[in-house]
PDB file of C-alpha atoms and ligand atoms in Angstrom:
ATOM      1  CA  MET A   1      81.798 107.758  89.327  1.00 68.00           C
ATOM      2  CA  GLY A   2      83.553 106.166  86.336  1.00 75.00           C
ATOM      3  CA  THR A   3      85.673 109.016  85.007  1.00 77.00           C
ATOM      4  CA  GLY A   4      89.111 107.409  85.384  1.00 92.00           C
ATOM      5  CA  VAL A   5      90.180 110.416  87.473  1.00 96.00           C
ATOM      6  CA  LYS A   6      91.844 109.370  90.727  1.00 98.00           C
ATOM      7  CA  LEU A   7      91.459 111.259  93.967  1.00 98.00           C
ATOM      8  CA  GLY A   8      93.869 111.015  96.887  1.00 98.00           C
ATOM      9  CA  VAL A   9      92.586 112.113 100.300  1.00 98.00           C
ATOM     10  CA  LEU A  10      94.912 113.395 103.038  1.00 98.00           C
ATOM     11  CA  ALA A  11      93.497 113.152 106.577  1.00 98.00           C
ATOM     12  CA  SER A  12      94.742 113.195 110.160  1.00 97.00           C
ATOM     13  CA  GLY A  13      91.773 112.608 112.402  1.00 94.00           C
ATOM     14  CA  SER A  14      88.187 111.508 112.637  1.00 96.00           C
ATOM     15  CA  GLY A  15      87.762 111.615 108.871  1.00 98.00           C
ATOM     16  CA  THR A  16      84.094 112.577 108.707  1.00 98.00           C
ATOM     17  CA  ASN A  17      84.803 114.652 105.591  1.00 98.00           C
ATOM     18  CA  LEU A  18      86.612 111.664 104.125  1.00 98.00           C
ATOM     19  CA  GLN A  19      83.522 109.585 104.881  1.00 98.00           C
ATOM     20  CA  ALA A  20      81.310 112.106 103.093  1.00 98.00           C
ATOM     21  CA  ILE A  21      83.652 111.967 100.084  1.00 98.00           C
ATOM     22  CA  ILE A  22      83.482 108.170 100.092  1.00 98.00           C
ATOM     23  CA  ASP A  23      79.685 108.177 100.526  1.00 98.00           C
ATOM     24  CA  ALA A  24      79.341 110.577  97.590  1.00 98.00           C
ATOM     25  CA  GLY A  25      80.905 107.871  95.416  1.00 98.00           C
ATOM     26  CA  LEU A  26      83.975 109.910  94.501  1.00 98.00           C
ATOM     27  CA  PRO A  27      86.885 107.894  93.088  1.00 98.00           C
ATOM     28  CA  VAL A  28      89.220 107.748  96.111  1.00 98.00           C
ATOM     29  CA  ALA A  29      92.321 105.762  95.111  1.00 98.00           C
ATOM     30  CA  VAL A  30      94.234 106.146  98.393  1.00 98.00           C
ATOM     31  CA  VAL A  31      93.807 107.634 101.874  1.00 98.00           C
ATOM     32  CA  VAL A  32      97.056 109.059 103.232  1.00 98.00           C
ATOM     33  CA  THR A  33      97.398 109.937 106.907  1.00 98.00           C
ATOM     34  CA  ASP A  34     100.244 111.644 108.731  1.00 98.00           C
ATOM     35  CA  ARG A  35      99.968 109.372 111.778  1.00 97.00           C
ATOM     36  CA  PRO A  36      98.952 105.799 112.571  1.00 97.00           C
ATOM     37  CA  GLY A  37      95.862 104.721 114.473  1.00 97.00           C
ATOM     38  CA  VAL A  38      93.426 107.412 113.337  1.00 98.00           C
ATOM     39  CA  ALA A  39      89.754 106.859 112.495  1.00 98.00           C
ATOM     40  CA  ALA A  40      90.326 107.986 108.900  1.00 98.00           C
ATOM     41  CA  LEU A  41      92.260 104.742 108.361  1.00 98.00           C
ATOM     42  CA  ASP A  42      89.316 102.677 109.649  1.00 98.00           C
ATOM     43  CA  ARG A  43      87.025 104.541 107.269  1.00 98.00           C
ATOM     44  CA  ALA A  44      89.383 103.754 104.364  1.00 98.00           C
ATOM     45  CA  ALA A  45      89.483 100.090 105.391  1.00 98.00           C
ATOM     46  CA  GLY A  46      85.683 100.015 105.665  1.00 98.00           C
ATOM     47  CA  ALA A  47      85.425 101.221 102.084  1.00 98.00           C
ATOM     48  CA  GLY A  48      88.197  98.955 100.763  1.00 98.00           C
ATOM     49  CA  ILE A  49      90.409 101.919  99.897  1.00 98.00           C
ATOM     50  CA  PRO A  50      94.182 101.419 100.180  1.00 98.00           C
ATOM     51  CA  PRO A  51      95.710 103.286 103.131  1.00 98.00           C
ATOM     52  CA  ALA A  52      99.148 104.870 103.352  1.00 98.00           C
ATOM     53  CA  VAL A  53     100.615 106.158 106.590  1.00 98.00           C
ATOM     54  CA  VAL A  54     103.425 108.700 106.294  1.00 98.00           C
ATOM     55  CA  ASP A  55     104.234 109.121 109.953  1.00 97.00           C
ATOM     56  CA  ARG A  56     105.214 112.733 110.591  1.00 96.00           C
ATOM     57  CA  SER A  57     107.090 111.731 113.735  1.00 96.00           C
ATOM     58  CA  GLN A  58     109.513 109.808 111.503  1.00 95.00           C
ATOM     59  CA  HIS A  59     110.191 112.801 109.257  1.00 94.00           C
ATOM     60  CA  LEU A  60     109.746 116.135 110.990  1.00 90.00           C
ATOM     61  CA  PRO A  61     111.433 118.586 111.300  1.00 95.00           C
ATOM     62  CA  ASP A  62     112.440 117.710 107.724  1.00 97.00           C
ATOM     63  CA  ARG A  63     109.269 118.989 106.108  1.00 97.00           C
ATOM     64  CA  VAL A  64     110.564 118.431 102.572  1.00 97.00           C
ATOM     65  CA  ALA A  65     111.327 114.758 103.277  1.00 97.00           C
ATOM     66  CA  PHE A  66     107.863 114.373 104.798  1.00 98.00           C
ATOM     67  CA  THR A  67     106.280 116.070 101.774  1.00 98.00           C
ATOM     68  CA  ASP A  68     108.277 113.900  99.352  1.00 98.00           C
ATOM     69  CA  ALA A  69     106.996 110.794 101.123  1.00 98.00           C
ATOM     70  CA  ILE A  70     103.412 112.064 100.800  1.00 98.00           C
ATOM     71  CA  ILE A  71     103.966 112.741  97.085  1.00 98.00           C
ATOM     72  CA  GLY A  72     105.387 109.225  96.696  1.00 98.00           C
ATOM     73  CA  ALA A  73     102.317 107.674  98.341  1.00 98.00           C
ATOM     74  CA  LEU A  74      99.994 109.635  96.033  1.00 98.00           C
ATOM     75  CA  ARG A  75     102.034 108.880  92.909  1.00 98.00           C
ATOM     76  CA  ALA A  76     102.048 105.168  93.778  1.00 98.00           C
ATOM     77  CA  HIS A  77      98.280 105.301  93.210  1.00 98.00           C
ATOM     78  CA  ASP A  78      98.405 107.536  90.096  1.00 98.00           C
ATOM     79  CA  VAL A  79      96.468 110.275  91.818  1.00 98.00           C
ATOM     80  CA  ASP A  80      95.291 113.215  89.659  1.00 97.00           C
ATOM     81  CA  LEU A  81      93.625 115.358  92.321  1.00 98.00           C
ATOM     82  CA  VAL A  82      94.356 115.672  96.055  1.00 98.00           C
ATOM     83  CA  ALA A  83      91.787 116.538  98.737  1.00 98.00           C
ATOM     84  CA  MET A  84      93.044 117.624 102.151  1.00 98.00           C
ATOM     85  CA  ALA A  85      90.347 116.719 104.657  1.00 98.00           C
ATOM     86  CA  GLY A  86      91.469 117.700 108.135  1.00 96.00           C
ATOM     87  CA  PHE A  87      95.145 117.138 107.325  1.00 97.00           C
ATOM     88  CA  MET A  88      97.121 118.660 110.169  1.00 95.00           C
ATOM     89  CA  THR A  89     100.702 118.798 108.872  1.00 97.00           C
ATOM     90  CA  VAL A  90     101.890 121.706 106.756  1.00 97.00           C
ATOM     91  CA  LEU A  91     103.204 120.524 103.396  1.00 98.00           C
ATOM     92  CA  ALA A  92     106.296 121.995 101.745  1.00 98.00           C
ATOM     93  CA  GLU A  93     106.611 123.575  98.292  1.00 98.00           C
ATOM     94  CA  PRO A  94     107.335 120.323  96.335  1.00 98.00           C
ATOM     95  CA  MET A  95     103.726 119.236  96.935  1.00 98.00           C
ATOM     96  CA  PHE A  96     102.374 122.190  95.013  1.00 98.00           C
ATOM     97  CA  ALA A  97     104.912 121.712  92.216  1.00 98.00           C
ATOM     98  CA  ALA A  98     104.016 118.017  91.961  1.00 98.00           C
ATOM     99  CA  PHE A  99     100.256 118.714  91.812  1.00 98.00           C
ATOM    100  CA  PRO A 100      99.908 122.268  90.520  1.00 97.00           C
ATOM    101  CA  ASP A 101      96.444 123.661  91.291  1.00 97.00           C
ATOM    102  CA  LYS A 102      95.332 120.108  92.097  1.00 98.00           C
ATOM    103  CA  VAL A 103      95.566 120.234  95.885  1.00 98.00           C
ATOM    104  CA  ILE A 104      92.229 121.214  97.415  1.00 98.00           C
ATOM    105  CA  ASN A 105      91.515 122.052 101.047  1.00 98.00           C
ATOM    106  CA  THR A 106      88.513 122.648 103.262  1.00 98.00           C
ATOM    107  CA  HIS A 107      88.882 125.101 106.138  1.00 98.00           C
ATOM    108  CA  PRO A 108      86.387 125.817 108.941  1.00 98.00           C
ATOM    109  CA  SER A 109      86.124 129.597 108.552  1.00 98.00           C
ATOM    110  CA  LEU A 110      85.247 132.163 105.940  1.00 98.00           C
ATOM    111  CA  LEU A 111      88.755 132.817 104.631  1.00 98.00           C
ATOM    112  CA  PRO A 112      90.668 135.061 104.703  1.00 98.00           C
ATOM    113  CA  SER A 113      89.388 135.339 108.297  1.00 98.00           C
ATOM    114  CA  PHE A 114      90.749 132.907 110.899  1.00 98.00           C
ATOM    115  CA  ARG A 115      93.483 131.023 109.108  1.00 98.00           C
ATOM    116  CA  GLY A 116      95.294 128.239 110.929  1.00 96.00           C
ATOM    117  CA  ALA A 117      94.588 125.316 113.209  1.00 95.00           C
ATOM    118  CA  HIS A 118      92.380 127.185 115.711  1.00 97.00           C
ATOM    119  CA  ALA A 119      89.933 128.814 113.312  1.00 98.00           C
ATOM    120  CA  VAL A 120      86.762 127.841 115.179  1.00 98.00           C
ATOM    121  CA  ALA A 121      88.052 128.860 118.631  1.00 98.00           C
ATOM    122  CA  GLU A 122      89.315 132.158 117.232  1.00 98.00           C
ATOM    123  CA  ALA A 123      85.995 132.938 115.536  1.00 98.00           C
ATOM    124  CA  LEU A 124      84.181 132.220 118.791  1.00 98.00           C
ATOM    125  CA  ALA A 125      86.618 134.357 120.786  1.00 98.00           C
ATOM    126  CA  ALA A 126      86.247 137.211 118.306  1.00 98.00           C
ATOM    127  CA  GLY A 127      82.506 137.237 118.881  1.00 98.00           C
ATOM    128  CA  VAL A 128      81.580 137.025 115.208  1.00 98.00           C
ATOM    129  CA  ARG A 129      77.909 136.205 114.573  1.00 98.00           C
ATOM    130  CA  VAL A 130      78.615 134.407 111.327  1.00 98.00           C
ATOM    131  CA  THR A 131      81.473 132.128 110.355  1.00 98.00           C
ATOM    132  CA  GLY A 132      81.479 129.230 107.901  1.00 98.00           C
ATOM    133  CA  CYS A 133      83.680 127.111 105.707  1.00 98.00           C
ATOM    134  CA  THR A 134      85.832 127.632 102.659  1.00 98.00           C
ATOM    135  CA  ILE A 135      86.869 125.179  99.968  1.00 98.00           C
ATOM    136  CA  HIS A 136      89.958 126.460  98.189  1.00 98.00           C
ATOM    137  CA  ILE A 137      92.939 125.515  96.090  1.00 98.00           C
ATOM    138  CA  ALA A 138      95.793 124.959  98.514  1.00 98.00           C
ATOM    139  CA  THR A 139      99.090 126.751  98.038  1.00 98.00           C
ATOM    140  CA  VAL A 140     102.324 126.830  99.998  1.00 97.00           C
ATOM    141  CA  GLU A 141     100.836 129.607 102.160  1.00 96.00           C
ATOM    142  CA  VAL A 142      98.620 127.855 104.705  1.00 95.00           C
ATOM    143  CA  ASP A 143      94.855 128.418 104.270  1.00 94.00           C
ATOM    144  CA  ASP A 144      95.438 130.686 101.318  1.00 95.00           C
ATOM    145  CA  GLY A 145      94.877 130.235  97.583  1.00 95.00           C
ATOM    146  CA  PRO A 146      91.946 130.714  95.229  1.00 98.00           C
ATOM    147  CA  ILE A 147      88.545 130.227  96.812  1.00 98.00           C
ATOM    148  CA  LEU A 148      86.261 127.707  95.097  1.00 98.00           C
ATOM    149  CA  ALA A 149      83.244 127.803  97.420  1.00 98.00           C
ATOM    150  CA  GLN A 150      82.145 129.255 100.745  1.00 98.00           C
ATOM    151  CA  GLU A 151      79.107 128.893 102.913  1.00 98.00           C
ATOM    152  CA  ALA A 152      78.126 130.889 105.980  1.00 98.00           C
ATOM    153  CA  VAL A 153      77.202 129.250 109.293  1.00 98.00           C
ATOM    154  CA  PRO A 154      75.630 131.184 112.202  1.00 98.00           C
ATOM    155  CA  VAL A 155      77.318 131.364 115.594  1.00 98.00           C
ATOM    156  CA  LEU A 156      74.675 130.740 118.272  1.00 98.00           C
ATOM    157  CA  PRO A 157      74.724 132.320 121.749  1.00 96.00           C
ATOM    158  CA  ASP A 158      75.480 129.096 123.641  1.00 97.00           C
ATOM    159  CA  ASP A 159      78.027 127.729 121.211  1.00 98.00           C
ATOM    160  CA  THR A 160      81.174 125.994 122.358  1.00 98.00           C
ATOM    161  CA  VAL A 161      84.068 125.278 120.011  1.00 98.00           C
ATOM    162  CA  GLU A 162      82.680 121.750 119.664  1.00 98.00           C
ATOM    163  CA  THR A 163      79.079 122.693 118.825  1.00 98.00           C
ATOM    164  CA  LEU A 164      80.150 125.405 116.421  1.00 98.00           C
ATOM    165  CA  HIS A 165      82.717 123.197 114.705  1.00 98.00           C
ATOM    166  CA  GLU A 166      80.141 120.433 114.304  1.00 98.00           C
ATOM    167  CA  ARG A 167      77.669 122.890 112.703  1.00 98.00           C
ATOM    168  CA  ILE A 168      80.413 123.949 110.279  1.00 98.00           C
ATOM    169  CA  LYS A 169      81.413 120.357 109.557  1.00 98.00           C
ATOM    170  CA  THR A 170      77.825 119.479 108.688  1.00 98.00           C
ATOM    171  CA  VAL A 171      78.081 122.052 105.899  1.00 98.00           C
ATOM    172  CA  GLU A 172      81.586 120.930 104.859  1.00 98.00           C
ATOM    173  CA  ARG A 173      80.377 117.352 104.476  1.00 98.00           C
ATOM    174  CA  ARG A 174      77.823 118.526 101.914  1.00 98.00           C
ATOM    175  CA  LEU A 175      79.821 121.247 100.163  1.00 98.00           C
ATOM    176  CA  TYR A 176      83.238 119.579  99.867  1.00 98.00           C
ATOM    177  CA  PRO A 177      82.112 116.441  97.995  1.00 98.00           C
ATOM    178  CA  ALA A 178      80.004 118.619  95.679  1.00 98.00           C
ATOM    179  CA  VAL A 179      82.990 120.839  94.808  1.00 98.00           C
ATOM    180  CA  LEU A 180      85.275 117.833  94.355  1.00 98.00           C
ATOM    181  CA  HIS A 181      82.690 116.180  92.134  1.00 98.00           C
ATOM    182  CA  GLU A 182      82.719 119.234  89.879  1.00 98.00           C
ATOM    183  CA  LEU A 183      86.528 119.315  89.750  1.00 98.00           C
ATOM    184  CA  ILE A 184      86.673 115.622  88.870  1.00 97.00           C
ATOM    185  CA  GLU A 185      84.197 116.167  86.040  1.00 95.00           C
ATOM    186  CA  LYS A 186      86.359 119.036  84.759  1.00 93.00           C
ATOM    187  CA  GLU A 187      89.509 116.940  85.023  1.00 89.00           C
ATOM    188  CA  HIS A 188      87.783 114.176  83.085  1.00 88.00           C
ATOM    189  CA  SER A 189      86.680 116.520  80.291  1.00 89.00           C
ATOM    190  CA  ALA A 190      90.167 118.054  80.090  1.00 86.00           C
ATOM    191  CA  ALA A 191      91.792 114.611  79.837  1.00 81.00           C
ATOM    192  CA  GLY A 192      89.367 113.625  77.087  1.00 73.00           C
ATOM    193  CA  ALA A 193      89.807 116.808  75.070  1.00 60.00           C
ATOM    194  CA  VAL A 194      90.938 116.159  71.518  1.00 55.00           C
ATOM    195  CA  VAL A 195      93.416 118.661  70.084  1.00 55.00           C
ATOM    196  CA  LEU A 196      92.994 118.988  66.318  1.00 53.00           C
TER     197      LEU A 196
HETATM  198  C1  LIG B 201      87.261 120.078 109.218  1.00 68.29           C
HETATM  199  O1  LIG B 201      86.529 121.071 109.909  1.00 68.29           O
HETATM  200  C2  LIG B 201      88.299 120.713 108.321  1.00 68.29           C
HETATM  201  O2  LIG B 201      87.890 121.901 107.739  1.00 68.29           O
HETATM  202  C3  LIG B 201      89.415 120.980 109.298  1.00 68.29           C
HETATM  203  O3  LIG B 201      89.450 119.822 110.106  1.00 68.29           O
HETATM  204  C4  LIG B 201      88.143 119.272 110.187  1.00 68.29           C
HETATM  205  C5  LIG B 201      88.250 117.834 109.807  1.00 68.29           C
HETATM  206  O4  LIG B 201      87.199 117.072 110.317  1.00 68.29           O
HETATM  207  N1  LIG B 201      90.634 121.274 108.618  1.00 68.29           N
HETATM  208  P1  LIG B 201      87.048 115.516 109.971  1.00 68.29           P
HETATM  209  O5  LIG B 201      88.335 114.818 110.377  1.00 68.29           O
HETATM  210  O6  LIG B 201      86.778 115.411 108.506  1.00 68.29           O
HETATM  211  O7  LIG B 201      85.891 115.052 110.802  1.00 68.29           O
END
């Protein structure tokens, strides 16, 4: 994708959404993780994408210092748009001032139901027959902000948290790159707009 728009991806874990973003050919300029030794870093290395580790254990409980370090890592790569893909540290307000309306998140539930880190377990415990995923603009309120796309996923009778989460992630890996692709195209058109 040769738009000149640069995407930064924030990840903490296995990075299968990151991989889908990479495989979709989106312009990932940097992969930032909040801890060392995670698979997301291997995926970045495999794709020749620069990594940056901002180790939360070195910063927390100072969430603003942690957030400033994340912003620094993204700015160092001239990032225009930020995709959180399984990023498990809450970011402070400066992030959303630095990248207004440019921080995107994917969450494994149909928001506003089941916010937070245990969305899949909570949906299962609640006995809902349908859950899903939500792609939204991230704001300082966790798992809040304008919804860009949602897709429903059925809960099956024998589901465990793992099987249900994997069914949801299969959808996320298709939907998230598609939404990001659209946003990058928009960003590109906006940057190219001529004001007369
Ligand atoms: C996804 O379900 C995402 O919505 C949630 O964490 C999971 C990340 O999975 N926040 P992966 O690391 O991309 O495999």
